[in-house]
Amino acid sequence: MNEVTRLVEVRERVLKHNDVVARALRSRFAAAQVYTVSLVSSPGAGKTAFLEEVLRQLKPRHNVAALVGDLATDNDAARLARSGAPVRQITTGAVCHLEAEMVARALEGWDLASLDLLFIENVGNLVCPASFDLGENLRLVLLAVTEGEDKPLKYPSIFNTADVAVITKCDLAAAAEFDRARALANIHAVRPGMPVFELSARTGHGIDAWLSFLESRVATSAAIAGGRPSTPECQAG
Amino acid sequence: MHELSIALGILKIAAEQAEHLGAKRVVSVHLRLGPLSGVVKDALVFSYDLARAGTPLGDARLVVEESPLEGFCQVCQGPRPVVSCHELACASCGAPVGEITSGRELEIVALEIV
C-alpha cells in the first residue's frame, strides 16, 4: 500500500469520563456539605470491621451513611447497617474496583443534604482502585498488621494516591511479629508525610485519635466551604 | 485487573478522535503511561490486542511511551527525577518527594492515521 500516514497529536486522558463524573460528584458533595471518605485495602484487611466501629461511634453525633462495594453478596452492607446508619451495597459483578459512575448511580434518590459524612468502601483490591477518582475528600488506605510490612512497596500506586493510612488489627501485632518501624518507613517511602493511625477495631484502641483527625478535617472543610461552623458537639469526645 | 476496561476506553476514545479527524484508518494509537498510573504495560497491550479485534481499530497497534517518574523537590527547589515508585525520594539529594509532577499519566497522545 502506498498510503501516506500522518501522526496527529491528540491529548486525551483515558479515564477522562471517570474524572468528569468524579468532578461532578465532588461538586455535589461540596454543595450538600457532605464530607466523603473512601476506603481502600486488600481483601481481609479489616475495612468493614473498621467502618462498623467508626459508624457506631459517629452515629450519635453526625448524620453518617455508607456505600459499600463488593464483587458479590450484600453481607458487608448488612453488617454496616447494624450501626443504624443508612447503607447501600454496590455489587460490581466482575468489576474489581468502584468507578465514579457506580457511586453516582448508588446515590440516586438519596438526600445528600441530610448527611454530614459519607463513607465509600471500595472493593478489596490494592491495584485497580488507584486509578479511579470517586469524588471523595479523603482517601484512606488500610493495612493490617497480619499483611506484612512491605505491602506499601508492593503496591506503591494505591498508597501514593491515599491521603491517610490506617494500620488495623493492632491487637494482633505481637502475634504477627509486626515490625512497626519498618511498616511506617515503607508507607512514608511511597507517600512522604502521610498521616498514619494505628488501631484495633476489636479493642477500640486508637479509634479516638483517628476520629479526632477525621472530625477536624470535616470541620476545616466545612469552614472553608463557608458552611456550617464547627460546633462543639462535632469535636471528638 | 482493570487493564481490559482501560483498553476498551482507549479504543472508544481513539475511535471518536479518528472520526473527528476524518481518518480512513488508524495505524497506531500512541499512549503515554506513567509508572504510578496503576496500569501494567504488558497486561494493557495484551488486553488491547484482544479488545481491538473486530472493531474499527482492528489494525491499529498500541504504542506505549513510558513517562519518567519526576517530582518537585522541596530541598533542591525544582523538578527532579525520583528514585523509584518504591522510594519517592529525590534522585539528586535523597529528600522525600511528596509532589509528583510526572508519572501518573494514562493518556492518548497521538494517532497515526491514513
PDB file of N, CA and C in Angstrom, chain A residues 75-151:
ATOM      1  N   ASN A  75     -23.383  -8.950  52.196  1.00  0.00           N
ATOM      2  CA  ASN A  75     -23.050  -9.240  53.596  1.00  0.00           C
ATOM      3  C   ASN A  75     -22.495  -8.022  54.321  1.00  0.00           C
ATOM      4  N   ASP A  76     -21.614  -7.286  53.629  1.00  0.00           N
ATOM      5  CA  ASP A  76     -20.971  -6.150  54.283  1.00  0.00           C
ATOM      6  C   ASP A  76     -21.988  -5.052  54.579  1.00  0.00           C
ATOM      7  N   ALA A  77     -22.916  -4.830  53.641  1.00  0.00           N
ATOM      8  CA  ALA A  77     -23.943  -3.806  53.866  1.00  0.00           C
ATOM      9  C   ALA A  77     -24.778  -4.171  55.085  1.00  0.00           C
ATOM     10  N   ALA A  78     -25.108  -5.465  55.205  1.00  0.00           N
ATOM     11  CA  ALA A  78     -25.906  -5.917  56.347  1.00  0.00           C
ATOM     12  C   ALA A  78     -25.141  -5.679  57.661  1.00  0.00           C
ATOM     13  N   ARG A  79     -23.827  -5.939  57.639  1.00  0.00           N
ATOM     14  CA  ARG A  79     -23.020  -5.704  58.848  1.00  0.00           C
ATOM     15  C   ARG A  79     -22.998  -4.218  59.202  1.00  0.00           C
ATOM     16  N   LEU A  80     -22.789  -3.384  58.194  1.00  0.00           N
ATOM     17  CA  LEU A  80     -22.678  -1.945  58.458  1.00  0.00           C
ATOM     18  C   LEU A  80     -24.013  -1.346  58.892  1.00  0.00           C
ATOM     19  N   ALA A  81     -25.097  -1.919  58.376  1.00  0.00           N
ATOM     20  CA  ALA A  81     -26.426  -1.381  58.689  1.00  0.00           C
ATOM     21  C   ALA A  81     -26.772  -1.558  60.167  1.00  0.00           C
ATOM     22  N   ARG A  82     -26.088  -2.487  60.835  1.00  0.00           N
ATOM     23  CA  ARG A  82     -26.347  -2.683  62.277  1.00  0.00           C
ATOM     24  C   ARG A  82     -26.049  -1.428  63.086  1.00  0.00           C
ATOM     25  N   SER A  83     -25.218  -0.523  62.520  1.00  0.00           N
ATOM     26  CA  SER A  83     -24.913   0.726  63.223  1.00  0.00           C
ATOM     27  C   SER A  83     -26.121   1.660  63.240  1.00  0.00           C
ATOM     28  N   GLY A  84     -27.120   1.353  62.406  1.00  0.00           N
ATOM     29  CA  GLY A  84     -28.282   2.227  62.299  1.00  0.00           C
ATOM     30  C   GLY A  84     -28.129   3.285  61.221  1.00  0.00           C
ATOM     31  N   ALA A  85     -26.947   3.373  60.626  1.00  0.00           N
ATOM     32  CA  ALA A  85     -26.710   4.353  59.559  1.00  0.00           C
ATOM     33  C   ALA A  85     -27.269   3.813  58.241  1.00  0.00           C
ATOM     34  N   PRO A  86     -27.736   4.711  57.371  1.00  0.00           N
ATOM     35  CA  PRO A  86     -28.176   4.240  56.052  1.00  0.00           C
ATOM     36  C   PRO A  86     -26.994   3.663  55.265  1.00  0.00           C
ATOM     37  N   VAL A  87     -27.189   2.504  54.673  1.00  0.00           N
ATOM     38  CA  VAL A  87     -26.108   1.832  53.950  1.00  0.00           C
ATOM     39  C   VAL A  87     -26.645   1.300  52.634  1.00  0.00           C
ATOM     40  N   ARG A  88     -25.869   1.461  51.589  1.00  0.00           N
ATOM     41  CA  ARG A  88     -26.249   0.845  50.316  1.00  0.00           C
ATOM     42  C   ARG A  88     -25.091   0.020  49.790  1.00  0.00           C
ATOM     43  N   GLN A  89     -25.427  -1.133  49.247  1.00  0.00           N
ATOM     44  CA  GLN A  89     -24.428  -2.028  48.669  1.00  0.00           C
ATOM     45  C   GLN A  89     -24.298  -1.732  47.180  1.00  0.00           C
ATOM     46  N   ILE A  90     -23.065  -1.680  46.709  1.00  0.00           N
ATOM     47  CA  ILE A  90     -22.839  -1.638  45.261  1.00  0.00           C
ATOM     48  C   ILE A  90     -22.226  -2.979  44.891  1.00  0.00           C
ATOM     49  N   THR A  91     -22.961  -3.786  44.155  1.00  0.00           N
ATOM     50  CA  THR A  91     -22.423  -5.078  43.725  1.00  0.00           C
ATOM     51  C   THR A  91     -21.870  -4.898  42.323  1.00  0.00           C
ATOM     52  N   THR A  92     -20.565  -5.086  42.195  1.00  0.00           N
ATOM     53  CA  THR A  92     -19.909  -4.730  40.939  1.00  0.00           C
ATOM     54  C   THR A  92     -19.892  -5.868  39.938  1.00  0.00           C
ATOM     55  N   GLY A  93     -20.283  -7.074  40.357  1.00  0.00           N
ATOM     56  CA  GLY A  93     -20.212  -8.218  39.436  1.00  0.00           C
ATOM     57  C   GLY A  93     -18.762  -8.606  39.236  1.00  0.00           C
ATOM     58  N   ALA A  94     -18.286  -8.480  37.993  1.00  0.00           N
ATOM     59  CA  ALA A  94     -16.904  -8.891  37.727  1.00  0.00           C
ATOM     60  C   ALA A  94     -15.923  -7.732  37.873  1.00  0.00           C
ATOM     61  N   VAL A  95     -16.436  -6.545  38.143  1.00  0.00           N
ATOM     62  CA  VAL A  95     -15.546  -5.380  38.146  1.00  0.00           C
ATOM     63  C   VAL A  95     -14.828  -5.290  39.501  1.00  0.00           C
ATOM     64  N   CYS A  96     -13.511  -5.137  39.429  1.00  0.00           N
ATOM     65  CA  CYS A  96     -12.678  -5.271  40.631  1.00  0.00           C
ATOM     66  C   CYS A  96     -12.447  -3.972  41.372  1.00  0.00           C
ATOM     67  N   HIS A  97     -13.189  -2.932  41.031  1.00  0.00           N
ATOM     68  CA  HIS A  97     -12.991  -1.635  41.669  1.00  0.00           C
ATOM     69  C   HIS A  97     -14.275  -0.836  41.510  1.00  0.00           C
ATOM     70  N   LEU A  98     -14.412   0.225  42.275  1.00  0.00           N
ATOM     71  CA  LEU A  98     -15.552   1.127  42.070  1.00  0.00           C
ATOM     72  C   LEU A  98     -15.147   2.217  41.081  1.00  0.00           C
ATOM     73  N   GLU A  99     -16.122   2.653  40.290  1.00  0.00           N
ATOM     74  CA  GLU A  99     -15.915   3.793  39.410  1.00  0.00           C
ATOM     75  C   GLU A  99     -16.891   4.891  39.815  1.00  0.00           C
ATOM     76  N   ALA A 100     -16.578   6.121  39.429  1.00  0.00           N
ATOM     77  CA  ALA A 100     -17.399   7.262  39.838  1.00  0.00           C
ATOM     78  C   ALA A 100     -18.860   7.073  39.423  1.00  0.00           C
ATOM     79  N   GLU A 101     -19.041   6.508  38.238  1.00  0.00           N
ATOM     80  CA  GLU A 101     -20.391   6.286  37.717  1.00  0.00           C
ATOM     81  C   GLU A 101     -21.212   5.372  38.645  1.00  0.00           C
ATOM     82  N   MET A 102     -20.561   4.344  39.200  1.00  0.00           N
ATOM     83  CA  MET A 102     -21.268   3.412  40.105  1.00  0.00           C
ATOM     84  C   MET A 102     -21.692   4.141  41.376  1.00  0.00           C
ATOM     85  N   VAL A 103     -20.825   5.034  41.848  1.00  0.00           N
ATOM     86  CA  VAL A 103     -21.152   5.804  43.049  1.00  0.00           C
ATOM     87  C   VAL A 103     -22.333   6.729  42.753  1.00  0.00           C
ATOM     88  N   ALA A 104     -22.272   7.393  41.601  1.00  0.00           N
ATOM     89  CA  ALA A 104     -23.356   8.307  41.227  1.00  0.00           C
ATOM     90  C   ALA A 104     -24.686   7.561  41.157  1.00  0.00           C
ATOM     91  N   ARG A 105     -24.634   6.354  40.586  1.00  0.00           N
ATOM     92  CA  ARG A 105     -25.860   5.557  40.449  1.00  0.00           C
ATOM     93  C   ARG A 105     -26.392   5.126  41.818  1.00  0.00           C
ATOM     94  N   ALA A 106     -25.469   4.737  42.688  1.00  0.00           N
ATOM     95  CA  ALA A 106     -25.879   4.265  44.019  1.00  0.00           C
ATOM     96  C   ALA A 106     -26.472   5.394  44.861  1.00  0.00           C
ATOM     97  N   LEU A 107     -26.140   6.620  44.513  1.00  0.00           N
ATOM     98  CA  LEU A 107     -26.630   7.756  45.302  1.00  0.00           C
ATOM     99  C   LEU A 107     -28.002   8.257  44.837  1.00  0.00           C
ATOM    100  N   GLU A 108     -28.499   7.686  43.734  1.00  0.00           N
ATOM    101  CA  GLU A 108     -29.787   8.151  43.204  1.00  0.00           C
ATOM    102  C   GLU A 108     -30.872   8.047  44.261  1.00  0.00           C
ATOM    103  N   GLY A 109     -31.597   9.122  44.418  1.00  0.00           N
ATOM    104  CA  GLY A 109     -32.701   9.111  45.366  1.00  0.00           C
ATOM    105  C   GLY A 109     -32.289   9.375  46.808  1.00  0.00           C
ATOM    106  N   TRP A 110     -30.986   9.604  47.023  1.00  0.00           N
ATOM    107  CA  TRP A 110     -30.536   9.889  48.389  1.00  0.00           C
ATOM    108  C   TRP A 110     -30.478  11.388  48.595  1.00  0.00           C
ATOM    109  N   ASP A 111     -30.958  11.849  49.726  1.00  0.00           N
ATOM    110  CA  ASP A 111     -30.893  13.273  50.034  1.00  0.00           C
ATOM    111  C   ASP A 111     -29.539  13.562  50.683  1.00  0.00           C
ATOM    112  N   LEU A 112     -28.593  13.964  49.843  1.00  0.00           N
ATOM    113  CA  LEU A 112     -27.230  14.183  50.352  1.00  0.00           C
ATOM    114  C   LEU A 112     -27.177  15.287  51.399  1.00  0.00           C
ATOM    115  N   ALA A 113     -28.087  16.265  51.249  1.00  0.00           N
ATOM    116  CA  ALA A 113     -28.064  17.402  52.174  1.00  0.00           C
ATOM    117  C   ALA A 113     -28.359  16.975  53.615  1.00  0.00           C
ATOM    118  N   SER A 114     -28.975  15.802  53.764  1.00  0.00           N
ATOM    119  CA  SER A 114     -29.290  15.345  55.119  1.00  0.00           C
ATOM    120  C   SER A 114     -28.090  14.648  55.777  1.00  0.00           C
ATOM    121  N   LEU A 115     -26.982  14.539  55.042  1.00  0.00           N
ATOM    122  CA  LEU A 115     -25.806  13.830  55.570  1.00  0.00           C
ATOM    123  C   LEU A 115     -24.665  14.797  55.893  1.00  0.00           C
ATOM    124  N   ASP A 116     -23.830  14.402  56.867  1.00  0.00           N
ATOM    125  CA  ASP A 116     -22.593  15.139  57.148  1.00  0.00           C
ATOM    126  C   ASP A 116     -21.384  14.389  56.604  1.00  0.00           C
ATOM    127  N   LEU A 117     -21.487  13.067  56.660  1.00  0.00           N
ATOM    128  CA  LEU A 117     -20.339  12.234  56.333  1.00  0.00           C
ATOM    129  C   LEU A 117     -20.798  11.012  55.545  1.00  0.00           C
ATOM    130  N   LEU A 118     -20.082  10.765  54.459  1.00  0.00           N
ATOM    131  CA  LEU A 118     -20.389   9.586  53.651  1.00  0.00           C
ATOM    132  C   LEU A 118     -19.110   8.769  53.492  1.00  0.00           C
ATOM    133  N   PHE A 119     -19.198   7.496  53.811  1.00  0.00           N
ATOM    134  CA  PHE A 119     -18.057   6.597  53.620  1.00  0.00           C
ATOM    135  C   PHE A 119     -18.319   5.723  52.391  1.00  0.00           C
ATOM    136  N   ILE A 120     -17.284   5.534  51.597  1.00  0.00           N
ATOM    137  CA  ILE A 120     -17.393   4.667  50.424  1.00  0.00           C
ATOM    138  C   ILE A 120     -16.344   3.569  50.566  1.00  0.00           C
ATOM    139  N   GLU A 121     -16.811   2.356  50.832  1.00  0.00           N
ATOM    140  CA  GLU A 121     -15.872   1.238  50.977  1.00  0.00           C
ATOM    141  C   GLU A 121     -15.661   0.600  49.618  1.00  0.00           C
ATOM    142  N   ASN A 122     -14.441   0.679  49.122  1.00  0.00           N
ATOM    143  CA  ASN A 122     -14.149   0.133  47.799  1.00  0.00           C
ATOM    144  C   ASN A 122     -14.044  -1.393  47.861  1.00  0.00           C
ATOM    145  N   VAL A 123     -14.023  -2.014  46.698  1.00  0.00           N
ATOM    146  CA  VAL A 123     -13.793  -3.455  46.613  1.00  0.00           C
ATOM    147  C   VAL A 123     -12.383  -3.738  47.166  1.00  0.00           C
ATOM    148  N   GLY A 124     -12.236  -4.839  47.874  1.00  0.00           N
ATOM    149  CA  GLY A 124     -10.914  -5.186  48.409  1.00  0.00           C
ATOM    150  C   GLY A 124      -9.942  -5.469  47.285  1.00  0.00           C
ATOM    151  N   ASN A 125      -9.001  -4.557  47.071  1.00  0.00           N
ATOM    152  CA  ASN A 125      -8.102  -4.651  45.924  1.00  0.00           C
ATOM    153  C   ASN A 125      -7.104  -3.507  46.049  1.00  0.00           C
ATOM    154  N   LEU A 126      -5.829  -3.819  46.013  1.00  0.00           N
ATOM    155  CA  LEU A 126      -4.834  -2.751  46.169  1.00  0.00           C
ATOM    156  C   LEU A 126      -4.290  -2.260  44.835  1.00  0.00           C
ATOM    157  N   VAL A 127      -4.843  -2.758  43.735  1.00  0.00           N
ATOM    158  CA  VAL A 127      -4.290  -2.371  42.438  1.00  0.00           C
ATOM    159  C   VAL A 127      -5.217  -1.381  41.727  1.00  0.00           C
ATOM    160  N   CYS A 128      -6.369  -1.890  41.303  1.00  0.00           N
ATOM    161  CA  CYS A 128      -7.206  -1.132  40.377  1.00  0.00           C
ATOM    162  C   CYS A 128      -7.844   0.139  40.953  1.00  0.00           C
ATOM    163  N   PRO A 129      -8.286   0.146  42.209  1.00  0.00           N
ATOM    164  CA  PRO A 129      -8.940   1.374  42.697  1.00  0.00           C
ATOM    165  C   PRO A 129      -8.039   2.606  42.625  1.00  0.00           C
ATOM    166  N   ALA A 130      -6.716   2.391  42.532  1.00  0.00           N
ATOM    167  CA  ALA A 130      -5.792   3.535  42.497  1.00  0.00           C
ATOM    168  C   ALA A 130      -6.100   4.490  41.350  1.00  0.00           C
ATOM    169  N   SER A 131      -6.586   3.951  40.240  1.00  0.00           N
ATOM    170  CA  SER A 131      -6.742   4.780  39.042  1.00  0.00           C
ATOM    171  C   SER A 131      -8.057   5.551  38.996  1.00  0.00           C
ATOM    172  N   PHE A 132      -8.988   5.255  39.904  1.00  0.00           N
ATOM    173  CA  PHE A 132     -10.337   5.805  39.758  1.00  0.00           C
ATOM    174  C   PHE A 132     -10.700   6.780  40.875  1.00  0.00           C
ATOM    175  N   ASP A 133     -10.805   8.035  40.495  1.00  0.00           N
ATOM    176  CA  ASP A 133     -11.265   9.073  41.405  1.00  0.00           C
ATOM    177  C   ASP A 133     -12.760   8.869  41.637  1.00  0.00           C
ATOM    178  N   LEU A 134     -13.186   8.909  42.891  1.00  0.00           N
ATOM    179  CA  LEU A 134     -14.614   8.735  43.202  1.00  0.00           C
ATOM    180  C   LEU A 134     -15.241  10.035  43.697  1.00  0.00           C
ATOM    181  N   GLY A 135     -14.501  11.124  43.615  1.00  0.00           N
ATOM    182  CA  GLY A 135     -15.030  12.404  44.078  1.00  0.00           C
ATOM    183  C   GLY A 135     -14.909  12.594  45.578  1.00  0.00           C
ATOM    184  N   GLU A 136     -14.153  11.693  46.226  1.00  0.00           N
ATOM    185  CA  GLU A 136     -14.032  11.752  47.680  1.00  0.00           C
ATOM    186  C   GLU A 136     -13.160  12.924  48.150  1.00  0.00           C
ATOM    187  N   ASN A 137     -13.357  13.330  49.419  1.00  0.00           N
ATOM    188  CA  ASN A 137     -12.499  14.344  50.024  1.00  0.00           C
ATOM    189  C   ASN A 137     -11.207  13.723  50.550  1.00  0.00           C
ATOM    190  N   LEU A 138     -11.347  12.496  51.031  1.00  0.00           N
ATOM    191  CA  LEU A 138     -10.224  11.856  51.710  1.00  0.00           C
ATOM    192  C   LEU A 138     -10.176  10.394  51.285  1.00  0.00           C
ATOM    193  N   ARG A 139      -8.996   9.961  50.861  1.00  0.00           N
ATOM    194  CA  ARG A 139      -8.861   8.532  50.536  1.00  0.00           C
ATOM    195  C   ARG A 139      -8.004   7.881  51.613  1.00  0.00           C
ATOM    196  N   LEU A 140      -8.562   6.840  52.175  1.00  0.00           N
ATOM    197  CA  LEU A 140      -7.912   6.162  53.289  1.00  0.00           C
ATOM    198  C   LEU A 140      -7.477   4.769  52.840  1.00  0.00           C
ATOM    199  N   VAL A 141      -6.226   4.448  53.080  1.00  0.00           N
ATOM    200  CA  VAL A 141      -5.751   3.102  52.755  1.00  0.00           C
ATOM    201  C   VAL A 141      -5.514   2.359  54.065  1.00  0.00           C
ATOM    202  N   LEU A 142      -5.991   1.117  54.127  1.00  0.00           N
ATOM    203  CA  LEU A 142      -5.823   0.331  55.349  1.00  0.00           C
ATOM    204  C   LEU A 142      -4.819  -0.791  55.115  1.00  0.00           C
ATOM    205  N   LEU A 143      -4.055  -1.065  56.134  1.00  0.00           N
ATOM    206  CA  LEU A 143      -3.049  -2.116  56.089  1.00  0.00           C
ATOM    207  C   LEU A 143      -3.130  -2.861  57.413  1.00  0.00           C
ATOM    208  N   ALA A 144      -3.365  -4.166  57.364  1.00  0.00           N
ATOM    209  CA  ALA A 144      -3.457  -4.943  58.610  1.00  0.00           C
ATOM    210  C   ALA A 144      -2.070  -5.416  59.031  1.00  0.00           C
ATOM    211  N   VAL A 145      -1.868  -5.525  60.330  1.00  0.00           N
ATOM    212  CA  VAL A 145      -0.550  -5.971  60.825  1.00  0.00           C
ATOM    213  C   VAL A 145      -0.218  -7.388  60.350  1.00  0.00           C
ATOM    214  N   THR A 146      -1.257  -8.128  59.966  1.00  0.00           N
ATOM    215  CA  THR A 146      -1.044  -9.510  59.512  1.00  0.00           C
ATOM    216  C   THR A 146      -0.608  -9.596  58.044  1.00  0.00           C
ATOM    217  N   GLU A 147      -0.583  -8.449  57.359  1.00  0.00           N
ATOM    218  CA  GLU A 147      -0.343  -8.487  55.915  1.00  0.00           C
ATOM    219  C   GLU A 147       1.128  -8.447  55.522  1.00  0.00           C
ATOM    220  N   GLY A 148       1.970  -8.023  56.433  1.00  0.00           N
ATOM    221  CA  GLY A 148       3.372  -7.856  56.044  1.00  0.00           C
ATOM    222  C   GLY A 148       3.684  -6.389  55.835  1.00  0.00           C
ATOM    223  N   GLU A 149       4.875  -6.008  56.311  1.00  0.00           N
ATOM    224  CA  GLU A 149       5.244  -4.589  56.325  1.00  0.00           C
ATOM    225  C   GLU A 149       5.570  -4.051  54.941  1.00  0.00           C
ATOM    226  N   ASP A 150       5.783  -4.949  53.972  1.00  0.00           N
ATOM    227  CA  ASP A 150       6.227  -4.459  52.663  1.00  0.00           C
ATOM    228  C   ASP A 150       5.082  -4.205  51.675  1.00  0.00           C
ATOM    229  N   LYS A 151       3.833  -4.316  52.134  1.00  0.00           N
ATOM    230  CA  LYS A 151       2.689  -4.051  51.239  1.00  0.00           C
ATOM    231  C   LYS A 151       2.807  -2.695  50.531  1.00  0.00           C
TER     232      LYS A 151
END
